[in-house]
CSV table of C-alpha atoms in Angstrom, one decimal:
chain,number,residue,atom,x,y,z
A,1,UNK,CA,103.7,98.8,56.4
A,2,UNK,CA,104.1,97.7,60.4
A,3,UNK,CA,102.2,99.5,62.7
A,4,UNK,CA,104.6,101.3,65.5
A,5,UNK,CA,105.6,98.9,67.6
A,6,UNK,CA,105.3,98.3,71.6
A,7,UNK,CA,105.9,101.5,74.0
A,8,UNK,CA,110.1,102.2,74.4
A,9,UNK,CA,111.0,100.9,77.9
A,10,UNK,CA,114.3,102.2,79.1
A,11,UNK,CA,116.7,99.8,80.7
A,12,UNK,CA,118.6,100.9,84.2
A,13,UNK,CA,122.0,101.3,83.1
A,14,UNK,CA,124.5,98.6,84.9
A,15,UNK,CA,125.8,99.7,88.3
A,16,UNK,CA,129.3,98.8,88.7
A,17,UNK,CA,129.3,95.4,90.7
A,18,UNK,CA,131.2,95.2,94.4
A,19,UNK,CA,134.2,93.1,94.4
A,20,UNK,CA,133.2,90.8,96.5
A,21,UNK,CA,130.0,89.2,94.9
A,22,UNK,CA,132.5,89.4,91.7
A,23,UNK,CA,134.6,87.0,93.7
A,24,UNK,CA,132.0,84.7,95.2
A,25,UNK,CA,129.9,84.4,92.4
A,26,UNK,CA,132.1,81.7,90.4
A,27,UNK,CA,132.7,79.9,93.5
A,28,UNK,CA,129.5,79.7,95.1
A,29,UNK,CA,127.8,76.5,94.6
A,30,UNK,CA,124.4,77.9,94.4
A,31,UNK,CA,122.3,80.8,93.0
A,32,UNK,CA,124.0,84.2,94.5
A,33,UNK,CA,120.5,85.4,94.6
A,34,UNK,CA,120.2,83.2,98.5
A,35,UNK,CA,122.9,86.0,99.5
A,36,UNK,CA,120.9,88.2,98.2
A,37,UNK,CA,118.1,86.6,100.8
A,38,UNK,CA,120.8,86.7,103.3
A,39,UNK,CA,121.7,90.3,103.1
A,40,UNK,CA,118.0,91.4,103.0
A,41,UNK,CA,116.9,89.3,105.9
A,42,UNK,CA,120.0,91.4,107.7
A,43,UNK,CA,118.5,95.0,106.6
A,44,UNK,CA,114.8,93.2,107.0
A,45,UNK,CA,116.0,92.7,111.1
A,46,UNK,CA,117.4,95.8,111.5
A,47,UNK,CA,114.5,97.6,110.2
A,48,UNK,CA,112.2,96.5,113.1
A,49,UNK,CA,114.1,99.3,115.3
A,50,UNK,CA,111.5,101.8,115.1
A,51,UNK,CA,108.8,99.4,114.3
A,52,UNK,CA,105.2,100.3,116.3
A,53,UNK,CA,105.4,97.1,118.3
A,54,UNK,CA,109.5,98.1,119.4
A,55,UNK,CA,108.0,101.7,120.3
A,56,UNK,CA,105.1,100.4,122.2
A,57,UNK,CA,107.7,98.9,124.5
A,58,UNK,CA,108.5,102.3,125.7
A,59,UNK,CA,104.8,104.0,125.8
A,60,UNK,CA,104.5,103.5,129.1
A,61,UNK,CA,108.0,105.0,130.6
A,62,UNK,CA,107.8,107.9,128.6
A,63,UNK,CA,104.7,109.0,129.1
A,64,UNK,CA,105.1,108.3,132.8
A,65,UNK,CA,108.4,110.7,132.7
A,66,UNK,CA,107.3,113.5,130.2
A,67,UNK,CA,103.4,113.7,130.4
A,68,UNK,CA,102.8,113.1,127.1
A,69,UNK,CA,99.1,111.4,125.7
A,70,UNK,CA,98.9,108.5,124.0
A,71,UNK,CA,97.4,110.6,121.0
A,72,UNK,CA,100.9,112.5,121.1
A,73,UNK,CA,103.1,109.4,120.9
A,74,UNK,CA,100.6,107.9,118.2
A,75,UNK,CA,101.4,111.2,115.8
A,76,UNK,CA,105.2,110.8,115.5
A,77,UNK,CA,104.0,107.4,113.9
A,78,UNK,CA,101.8,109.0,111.8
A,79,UNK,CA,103.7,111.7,111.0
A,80,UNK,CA,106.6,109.8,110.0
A,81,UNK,CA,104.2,107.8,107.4
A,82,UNK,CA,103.4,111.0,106.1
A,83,UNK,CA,106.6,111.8,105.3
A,84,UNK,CA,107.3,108.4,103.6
A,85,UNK,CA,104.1,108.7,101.0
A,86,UNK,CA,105.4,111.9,99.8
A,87,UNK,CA,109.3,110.7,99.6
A,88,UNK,CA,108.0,107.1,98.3
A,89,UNK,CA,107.0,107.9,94.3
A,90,UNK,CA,110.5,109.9,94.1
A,91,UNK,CA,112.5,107.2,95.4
A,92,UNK,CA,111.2,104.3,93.3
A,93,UNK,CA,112.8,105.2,90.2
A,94,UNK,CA,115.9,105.7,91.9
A,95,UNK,CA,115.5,101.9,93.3
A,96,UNK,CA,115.3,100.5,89.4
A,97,UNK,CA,118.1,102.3,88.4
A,98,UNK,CA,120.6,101.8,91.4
A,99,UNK,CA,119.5,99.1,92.6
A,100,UNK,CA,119.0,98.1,96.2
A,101,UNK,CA,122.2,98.8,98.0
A,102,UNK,CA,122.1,102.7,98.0
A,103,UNK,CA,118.7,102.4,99.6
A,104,UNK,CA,119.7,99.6,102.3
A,105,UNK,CA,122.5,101.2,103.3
A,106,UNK,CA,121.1,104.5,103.7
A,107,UNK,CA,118.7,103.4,105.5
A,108,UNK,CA,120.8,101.8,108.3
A,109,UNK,CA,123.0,104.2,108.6
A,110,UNK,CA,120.0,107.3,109.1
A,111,UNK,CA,117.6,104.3,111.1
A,112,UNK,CA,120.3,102.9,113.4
A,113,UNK,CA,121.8,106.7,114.6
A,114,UNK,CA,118.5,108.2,114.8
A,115,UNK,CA,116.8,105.2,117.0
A,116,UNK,CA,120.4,105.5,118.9
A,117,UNK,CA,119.3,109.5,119.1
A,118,UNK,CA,116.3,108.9,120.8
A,119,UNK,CA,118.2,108.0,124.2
A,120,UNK,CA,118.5,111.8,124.4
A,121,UNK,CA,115.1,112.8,124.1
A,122,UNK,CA,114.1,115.5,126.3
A,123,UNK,CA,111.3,117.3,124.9
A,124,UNK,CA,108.1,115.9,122.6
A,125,UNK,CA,109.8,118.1,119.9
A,126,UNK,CA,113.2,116.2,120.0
A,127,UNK,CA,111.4,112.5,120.1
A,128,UNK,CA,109.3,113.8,116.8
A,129,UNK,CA,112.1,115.0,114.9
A,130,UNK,CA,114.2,111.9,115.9
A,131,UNK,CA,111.2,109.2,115.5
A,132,UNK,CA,110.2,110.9,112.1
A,133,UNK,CA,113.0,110.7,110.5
A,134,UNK,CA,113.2,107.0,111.8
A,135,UNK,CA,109.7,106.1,110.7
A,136,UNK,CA,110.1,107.7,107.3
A,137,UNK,CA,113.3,105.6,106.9
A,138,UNK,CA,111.1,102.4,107.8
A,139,UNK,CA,108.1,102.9,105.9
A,140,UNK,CA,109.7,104.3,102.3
A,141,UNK,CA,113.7,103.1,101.5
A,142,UNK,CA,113.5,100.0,103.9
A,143,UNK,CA,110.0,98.6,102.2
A,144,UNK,CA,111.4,99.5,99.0
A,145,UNK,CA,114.9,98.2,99.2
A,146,UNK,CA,113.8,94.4,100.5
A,147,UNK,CA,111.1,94.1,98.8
A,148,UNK,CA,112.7,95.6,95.1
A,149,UNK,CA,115.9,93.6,95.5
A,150,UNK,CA,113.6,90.0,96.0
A,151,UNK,CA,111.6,90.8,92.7
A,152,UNK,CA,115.1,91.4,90.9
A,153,UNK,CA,116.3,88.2,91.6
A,154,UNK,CA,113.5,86.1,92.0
A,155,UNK,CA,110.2,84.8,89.8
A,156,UNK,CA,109.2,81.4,90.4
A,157,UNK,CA,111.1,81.3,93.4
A,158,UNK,CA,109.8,84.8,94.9
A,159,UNK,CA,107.3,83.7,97.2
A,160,UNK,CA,109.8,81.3,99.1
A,161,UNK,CA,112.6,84.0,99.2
A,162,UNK,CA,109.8,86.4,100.3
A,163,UNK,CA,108.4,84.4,103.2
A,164,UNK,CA,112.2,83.7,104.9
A,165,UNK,CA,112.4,87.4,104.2
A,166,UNK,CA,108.9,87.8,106.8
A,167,UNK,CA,110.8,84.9,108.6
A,168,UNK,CA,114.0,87.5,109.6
A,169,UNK,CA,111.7,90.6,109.7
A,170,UNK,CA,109.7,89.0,112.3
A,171,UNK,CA,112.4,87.7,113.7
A,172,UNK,CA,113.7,91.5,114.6
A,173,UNK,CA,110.0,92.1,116.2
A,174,UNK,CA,110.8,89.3,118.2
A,175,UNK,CA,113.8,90.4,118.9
A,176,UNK,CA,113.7,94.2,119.4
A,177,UNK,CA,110.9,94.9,122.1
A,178,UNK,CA,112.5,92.2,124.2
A,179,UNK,CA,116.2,93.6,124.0
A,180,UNK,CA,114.6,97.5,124.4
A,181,UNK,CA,112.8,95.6,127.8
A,182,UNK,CA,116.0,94.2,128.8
A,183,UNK,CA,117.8,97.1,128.8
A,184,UNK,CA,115.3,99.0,130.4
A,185,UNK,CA,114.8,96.7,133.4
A,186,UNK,CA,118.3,97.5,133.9
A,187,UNK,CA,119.4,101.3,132.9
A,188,UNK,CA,116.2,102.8,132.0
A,189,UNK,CA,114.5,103.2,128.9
A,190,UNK,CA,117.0,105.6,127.3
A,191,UNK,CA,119.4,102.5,127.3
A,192,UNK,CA,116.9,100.6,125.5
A,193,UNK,CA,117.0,103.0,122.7
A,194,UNK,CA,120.6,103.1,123.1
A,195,UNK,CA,120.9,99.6,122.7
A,196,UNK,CA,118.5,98.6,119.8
A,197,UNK,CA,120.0,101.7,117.6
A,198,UNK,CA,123.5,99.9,117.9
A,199,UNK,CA,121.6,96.4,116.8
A,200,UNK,CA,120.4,98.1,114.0
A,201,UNK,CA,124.0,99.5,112.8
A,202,UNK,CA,125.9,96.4,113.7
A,203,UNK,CA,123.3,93.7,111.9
A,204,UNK,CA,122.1,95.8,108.8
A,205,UNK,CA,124.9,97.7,107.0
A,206,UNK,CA,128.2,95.8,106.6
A,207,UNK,CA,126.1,92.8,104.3
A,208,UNK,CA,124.4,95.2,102.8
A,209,UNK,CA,127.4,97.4,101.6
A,210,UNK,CA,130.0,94.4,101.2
A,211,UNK,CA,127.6,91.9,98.8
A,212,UNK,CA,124.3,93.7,97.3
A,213,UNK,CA,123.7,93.7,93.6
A,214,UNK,CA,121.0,95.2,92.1
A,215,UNK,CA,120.0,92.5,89.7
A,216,UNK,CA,121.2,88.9,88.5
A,217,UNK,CA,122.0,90.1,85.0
A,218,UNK,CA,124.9,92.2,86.3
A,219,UNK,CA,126.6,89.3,86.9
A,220,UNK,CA,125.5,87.3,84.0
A,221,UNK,CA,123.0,85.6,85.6
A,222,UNK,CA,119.1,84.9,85.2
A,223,UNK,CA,116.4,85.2,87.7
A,224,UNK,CA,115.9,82.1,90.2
A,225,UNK,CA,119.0,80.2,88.8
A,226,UNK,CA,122.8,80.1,88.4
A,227,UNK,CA,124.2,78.6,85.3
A,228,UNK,CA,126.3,75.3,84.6
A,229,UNK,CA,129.8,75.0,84.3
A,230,UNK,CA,129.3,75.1,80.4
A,231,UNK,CA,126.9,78.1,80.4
A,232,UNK,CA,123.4,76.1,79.9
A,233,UNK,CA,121.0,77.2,82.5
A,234,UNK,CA,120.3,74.5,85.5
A,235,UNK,CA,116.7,74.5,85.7
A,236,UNK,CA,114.3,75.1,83.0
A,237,UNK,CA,113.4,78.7,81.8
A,238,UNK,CA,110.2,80.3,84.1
A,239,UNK,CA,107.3,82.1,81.8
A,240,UNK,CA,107.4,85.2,80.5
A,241,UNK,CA,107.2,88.0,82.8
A,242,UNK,CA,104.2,90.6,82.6
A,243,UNK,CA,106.4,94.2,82.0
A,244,UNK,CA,103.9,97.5,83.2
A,245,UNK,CA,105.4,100.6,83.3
A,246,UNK,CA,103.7,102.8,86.2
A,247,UNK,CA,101.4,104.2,84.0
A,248,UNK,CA,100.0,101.0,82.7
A,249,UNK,CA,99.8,99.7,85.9
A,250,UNK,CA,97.6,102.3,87.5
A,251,UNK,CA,95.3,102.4,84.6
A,252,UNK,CA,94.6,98.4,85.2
A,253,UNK,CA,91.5,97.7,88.1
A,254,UNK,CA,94.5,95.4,89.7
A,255,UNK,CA,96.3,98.8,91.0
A,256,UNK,CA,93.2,100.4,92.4
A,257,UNK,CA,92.1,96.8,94.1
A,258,UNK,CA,95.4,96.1,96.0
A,259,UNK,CA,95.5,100.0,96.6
A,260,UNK,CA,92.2,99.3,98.6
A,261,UNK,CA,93.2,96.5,99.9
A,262,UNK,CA,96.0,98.0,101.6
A,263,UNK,CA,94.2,101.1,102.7
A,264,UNK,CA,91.9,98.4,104.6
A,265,UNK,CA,94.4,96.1,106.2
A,266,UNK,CA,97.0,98.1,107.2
A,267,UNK,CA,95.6,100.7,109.5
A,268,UNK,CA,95.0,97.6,111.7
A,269,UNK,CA,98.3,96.4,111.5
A,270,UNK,CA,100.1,99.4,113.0
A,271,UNK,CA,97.0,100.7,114.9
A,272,UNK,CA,97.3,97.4,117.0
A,273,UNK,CA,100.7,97.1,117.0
A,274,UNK,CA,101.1,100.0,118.0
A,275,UNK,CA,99.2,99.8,121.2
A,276,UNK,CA,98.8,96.5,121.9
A,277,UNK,CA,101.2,96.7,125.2
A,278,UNK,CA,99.7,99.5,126.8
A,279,UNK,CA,96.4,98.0,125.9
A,280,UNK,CA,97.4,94.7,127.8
A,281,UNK,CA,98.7,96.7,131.4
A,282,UNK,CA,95.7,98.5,131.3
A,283,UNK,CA,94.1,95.4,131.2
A,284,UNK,CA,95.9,94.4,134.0
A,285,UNK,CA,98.7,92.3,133.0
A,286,UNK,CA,102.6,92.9,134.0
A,287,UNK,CA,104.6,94.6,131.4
A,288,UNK,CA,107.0,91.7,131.1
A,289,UNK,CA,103.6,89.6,130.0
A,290,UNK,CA,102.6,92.2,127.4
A,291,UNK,CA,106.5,92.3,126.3
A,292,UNK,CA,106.0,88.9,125.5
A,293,UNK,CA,102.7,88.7,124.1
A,294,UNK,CA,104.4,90.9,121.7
A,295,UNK,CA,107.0,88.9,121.2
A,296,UNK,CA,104.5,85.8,120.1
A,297,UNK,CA,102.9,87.4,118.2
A,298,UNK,CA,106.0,88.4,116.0
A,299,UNK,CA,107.2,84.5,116.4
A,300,UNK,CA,103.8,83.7,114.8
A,301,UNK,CA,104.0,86.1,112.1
A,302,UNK,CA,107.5,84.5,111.2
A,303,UNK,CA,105.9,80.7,111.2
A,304,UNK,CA,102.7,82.2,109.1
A,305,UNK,CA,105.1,84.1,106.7
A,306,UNK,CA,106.9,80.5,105.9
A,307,UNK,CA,103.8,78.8,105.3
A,308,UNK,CA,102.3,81.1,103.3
A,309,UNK,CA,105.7,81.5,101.3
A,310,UNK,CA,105.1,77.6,100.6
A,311,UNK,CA,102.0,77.3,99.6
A,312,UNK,CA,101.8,80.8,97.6
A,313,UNK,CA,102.0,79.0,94.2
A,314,UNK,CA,99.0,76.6,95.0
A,315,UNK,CA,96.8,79.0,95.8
A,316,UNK,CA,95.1,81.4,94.1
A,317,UNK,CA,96.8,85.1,95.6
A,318,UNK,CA,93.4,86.9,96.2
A,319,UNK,CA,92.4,84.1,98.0
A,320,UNK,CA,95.4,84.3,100.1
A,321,UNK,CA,95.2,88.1,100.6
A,322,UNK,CA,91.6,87.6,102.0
A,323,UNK,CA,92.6,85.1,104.5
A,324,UNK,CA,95.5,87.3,105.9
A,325,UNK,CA,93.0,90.3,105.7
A,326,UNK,CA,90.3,88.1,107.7
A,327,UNK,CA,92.6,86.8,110.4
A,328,UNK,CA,94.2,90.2,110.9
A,329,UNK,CA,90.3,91.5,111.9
A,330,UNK,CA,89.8,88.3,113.9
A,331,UNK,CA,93.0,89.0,115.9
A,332,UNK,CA,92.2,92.3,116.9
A,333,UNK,CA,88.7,91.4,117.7
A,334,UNK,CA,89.6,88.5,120.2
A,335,UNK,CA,91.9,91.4,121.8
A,336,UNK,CA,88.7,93.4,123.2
A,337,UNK,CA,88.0,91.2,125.7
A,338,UNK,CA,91.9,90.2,127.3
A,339,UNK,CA,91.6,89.6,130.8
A,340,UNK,CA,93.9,87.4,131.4
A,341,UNK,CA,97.5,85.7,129.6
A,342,UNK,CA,96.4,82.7,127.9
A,343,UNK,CA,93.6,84.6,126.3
A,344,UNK,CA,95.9,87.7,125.0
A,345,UNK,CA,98.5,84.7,123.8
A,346,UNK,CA,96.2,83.6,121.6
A,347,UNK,CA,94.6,86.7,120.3
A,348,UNK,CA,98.2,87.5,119.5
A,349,UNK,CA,98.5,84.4,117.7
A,350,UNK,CA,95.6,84.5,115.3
A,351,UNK,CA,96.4,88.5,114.7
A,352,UNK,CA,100.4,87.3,114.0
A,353,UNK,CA,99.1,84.5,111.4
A,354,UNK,CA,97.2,87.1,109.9
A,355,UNK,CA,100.1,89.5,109.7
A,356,UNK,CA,102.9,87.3,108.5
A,357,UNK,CA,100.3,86.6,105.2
A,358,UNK,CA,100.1,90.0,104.3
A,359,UNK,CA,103.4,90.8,104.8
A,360,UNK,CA,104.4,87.9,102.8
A,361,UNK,CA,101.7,88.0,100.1
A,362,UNK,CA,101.3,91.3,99.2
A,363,UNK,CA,105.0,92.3,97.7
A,364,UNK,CA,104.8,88.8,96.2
A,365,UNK,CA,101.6,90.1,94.2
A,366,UNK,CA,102.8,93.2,93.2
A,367,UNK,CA,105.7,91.8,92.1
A,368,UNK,CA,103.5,88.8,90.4
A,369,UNK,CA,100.9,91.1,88.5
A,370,UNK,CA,103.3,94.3,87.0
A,371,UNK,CA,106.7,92.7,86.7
A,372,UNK,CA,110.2,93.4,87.7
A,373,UNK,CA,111.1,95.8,85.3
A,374,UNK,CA,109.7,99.0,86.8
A,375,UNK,CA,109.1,97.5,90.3
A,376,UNK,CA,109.9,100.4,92.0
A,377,UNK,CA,108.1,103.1,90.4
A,378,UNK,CA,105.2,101.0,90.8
A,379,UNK,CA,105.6,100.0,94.1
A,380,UNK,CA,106.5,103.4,95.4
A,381,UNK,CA,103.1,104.9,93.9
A,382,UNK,CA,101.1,102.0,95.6
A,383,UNK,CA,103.7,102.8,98.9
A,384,UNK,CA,102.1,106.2,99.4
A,385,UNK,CA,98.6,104.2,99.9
A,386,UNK,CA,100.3,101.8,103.1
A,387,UNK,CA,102.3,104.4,104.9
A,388,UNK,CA,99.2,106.6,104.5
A,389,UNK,CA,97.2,103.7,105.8
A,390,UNK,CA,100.0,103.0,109.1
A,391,UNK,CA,99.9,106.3,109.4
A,392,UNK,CA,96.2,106.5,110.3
A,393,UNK,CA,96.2,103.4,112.3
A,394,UNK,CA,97.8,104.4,115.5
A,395,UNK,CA,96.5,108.2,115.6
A,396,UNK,CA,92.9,106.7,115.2
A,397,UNK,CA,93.8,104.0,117.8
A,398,UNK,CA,95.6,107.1,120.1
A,399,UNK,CA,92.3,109.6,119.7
A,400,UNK,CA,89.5,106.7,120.5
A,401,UNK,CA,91.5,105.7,123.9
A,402,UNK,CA,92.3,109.3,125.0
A,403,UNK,CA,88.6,109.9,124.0
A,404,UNK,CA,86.6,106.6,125.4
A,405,UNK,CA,89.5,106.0,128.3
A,406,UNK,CA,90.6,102.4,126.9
A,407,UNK,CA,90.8,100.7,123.4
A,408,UNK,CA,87.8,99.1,123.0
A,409,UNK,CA,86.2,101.2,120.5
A,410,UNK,CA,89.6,101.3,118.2
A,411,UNK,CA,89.7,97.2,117.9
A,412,UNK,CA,86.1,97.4,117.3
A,413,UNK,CA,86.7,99.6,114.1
A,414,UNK,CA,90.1,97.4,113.3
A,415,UNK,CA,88.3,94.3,113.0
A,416,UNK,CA,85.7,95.7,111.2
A,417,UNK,CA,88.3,96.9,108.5
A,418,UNK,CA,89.8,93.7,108.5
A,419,UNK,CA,86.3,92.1,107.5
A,420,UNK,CA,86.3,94.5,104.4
A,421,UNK,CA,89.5,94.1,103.3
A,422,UNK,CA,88.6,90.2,102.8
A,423,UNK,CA,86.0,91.4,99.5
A,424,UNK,CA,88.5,93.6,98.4
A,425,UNK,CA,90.8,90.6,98.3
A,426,UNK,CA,88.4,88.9,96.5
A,427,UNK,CA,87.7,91.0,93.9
A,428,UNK,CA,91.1,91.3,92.8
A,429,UNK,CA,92.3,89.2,89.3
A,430,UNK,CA,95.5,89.2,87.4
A,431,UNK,CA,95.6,92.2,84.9
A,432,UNK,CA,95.5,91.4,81.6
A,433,UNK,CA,99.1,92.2,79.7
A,434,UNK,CA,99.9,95.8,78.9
A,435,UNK,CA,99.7,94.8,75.1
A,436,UNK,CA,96.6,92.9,75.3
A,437,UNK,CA,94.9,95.9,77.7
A,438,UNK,CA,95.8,98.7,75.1
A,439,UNK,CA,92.7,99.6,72.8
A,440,UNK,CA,92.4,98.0,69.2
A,441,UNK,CA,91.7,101.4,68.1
A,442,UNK,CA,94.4,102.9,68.3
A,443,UNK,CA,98.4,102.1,68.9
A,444,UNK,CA,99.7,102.2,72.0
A,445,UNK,CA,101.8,105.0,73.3
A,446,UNK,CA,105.5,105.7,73.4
């Protein structure tokens, strides 16, 4: 008599497919997945409207207008994270079932009139509301969307798609604080909220809404490839996919590992982002310097994502993950002692390397170690952990300069973080498969 077989795992039901990737897709000479790319770089850009380093463009201004402490601006941030790791495990189901362009859209539409909003603000309770709602839309449906619809459609092929996905993203923090700083040397700084809310609308919904599909077998298609003329697939079949439900995820050392990992790496990311202008004029450099310290640092993150997209699949991923992790510390180490432009350039630049690897490295491994098939349930448990984590960054980086009267003490503490986030890179290994984890003993469960 068999023994029961392997646990039941539902499939999302088909979503009913847009008419115009129906159209395209038997025209297109290549893989409709690259629109896929396309359409994701779009939202991925328009996401970077209420990023920390967009907001740390208008620190200065506001508090100079309202009053307000650094500490105060820090907790909208933080707040807004909170709200994201609660909302985060909900909405990850809902991204394998639907797919990603519920979330994308959504998130546009609530990011870009929010951020647009925010040129209104005229109380600390207003800006939290508005910013809140923004940062919860950044840190849970945005990072969920991109990142889900890139695992749908990609295997082999994931890291590459990934890393022009960092490209676009870091393209918007490019992007973003200088067009806020532009429109602020000119109409103040409730024009620069003005302005980047509209960028977000304009770039981020109509792809979105006019050619995302939630997976390649909708359309009869496989991931990575198209298929011939007669049918036959045009490059050979990729390996079997590992296939963890949540639940077998989180009981594999992998989870836990990659949780800490995150915890580690990215309060540094938005607790210097975050601050990293103010930090600079207090310093004593002009504000259009810092603007553009920011800037290259963004530009390098977008060069680091690429080459860390290429050479992914030669590389062993822990080993990648500590390297980001390492040069992430390093970055906000060199920034203690900026004194003058060439030395903040470069601290931006090693801290930007270190930022486009994680960015680009970590969804890839998630993706890599659990599988595509309940993506989002598991990557909206593991969310809570990150927006948790940027949540903590800036308040921590907000209380030490209020406290200490500069930020000294705070990139003391990042890079120290970033130092232990290398061994917890380290330590992490592929999980063994959910059949091959389950105990001899007994069968495994439905």
């Amino acid at each position: 008599m068999q023994g029961p077989g392997p646990p039941h795992r539902p499939q999302p039901k088909a979503t009913p497919l847009p008419r115009l990737p129906a159209l395209l897709a038997a025209r297109l000479p290549f893989y409709y997945g690259w629109i896929i790319v396309a359409c994701v770089c779009c939202a991925g850009f328009a996401r970077q409207g209420p990023a920390v380093a967009t907001l740390s463009i208008f620190i200065s201004p506001m508090t100079a207008e309202f009053g307000w402490s650094r500490t105060a601006i820090s907790g909208a941030v933080s707040l807004g994270g909170l709200l994201a790791a609660f909302g985060s495990p909900l909405l990850g189901p809902i991204l394998d079932r639907r797919g990603a362009r519920l979330m994308l859209c959504s998130a546009v539409l609530v990011t870009g009139t929010a951020v647009m909003a925010l040129s209104q603000t005229s109380s600390l309770v207003m800006f939290y509301v508005l910013f809140c709602l923004a940062r919860m839309t950044f840190a849970g449906p945005f990072e969920l969307g991109i990142y889900g619809a890139l695992a749908n459609w990609f295997v082999e092929r994931r890291p590459l798609a990934t890393s022009i996905v960092t490209l676009a993203q870091m393209s918007g923090l490019v992007a973003m604080p200088l067009i806020a700083h532009v429109a602020m040397l000119h109409h103040g700084w409730r024009a620069g909220w003005l302005v980047v809310g509209a960028v977000v609308l304009v770039v981020g919904f109509v792809p979105n809404w006019l050619m995302m599909v939630r997976r390649p077998e909708d359309m009869g298609l496989v991931p990575d490839r198209r298929q011939t003329d007669n049918g036959a697939d045009s490059r050979p079949a990729p390996p079997p996919e590992p296939a963890f439900t949540r639940a077998e995820a989180m009981r594999t050392p992998t989870f836990w590992l990659l949780s800490l990992f995150t915890a580690l790496i990215f309060p540094v990311q938005a607790g210097v982002s975050l601050h990293q202008a103010p930090h600079l004029i207090e310093r004593g450099l002009d504000p259009t310097v810092a603007a553009t310290v920011i800037s290259a640092f963004s530009l390098t993150s977008a060069i680091s994502g690429l080459a860390f997209g290429v050479i992914a699949r030669r590389l062993p991923t822990a080993l990648l993950l500590a390297l980001s992790g390492g040069l992430l510390g390093g970055g906000a180490g060199l920034m203690i002692g900026v004194l003058a432009a060439p030395h903040a350039y470069l601290a931006a630049v090693v801290f930007g390397l270190g930022m486009g690897g994680v960015l680009t490295i970590l969804p890839v491994a998630w993706a890599d170690y659990f599988g595509r098939s309940s993506f989002g349930a598991i990557r909206g448990a593991a969310l809570t952990v990150q927006v948790l984590s940027q949540a903590c960054g800036p308040v921590l980086s907000g209380v030490l300069r209020d406290w200490t009267g500069d930020y000294t003490l705070s990139l003391q503490c990042f890079a120290a973080l970033g130092g232990l986030s290398i061994l917890a890179a380290l330590l992490t290994r592929t999980p063994a498969p959910p059949a091959a984890a389950a105990s001899p003993s007994r069968p495994p469960a439905h």
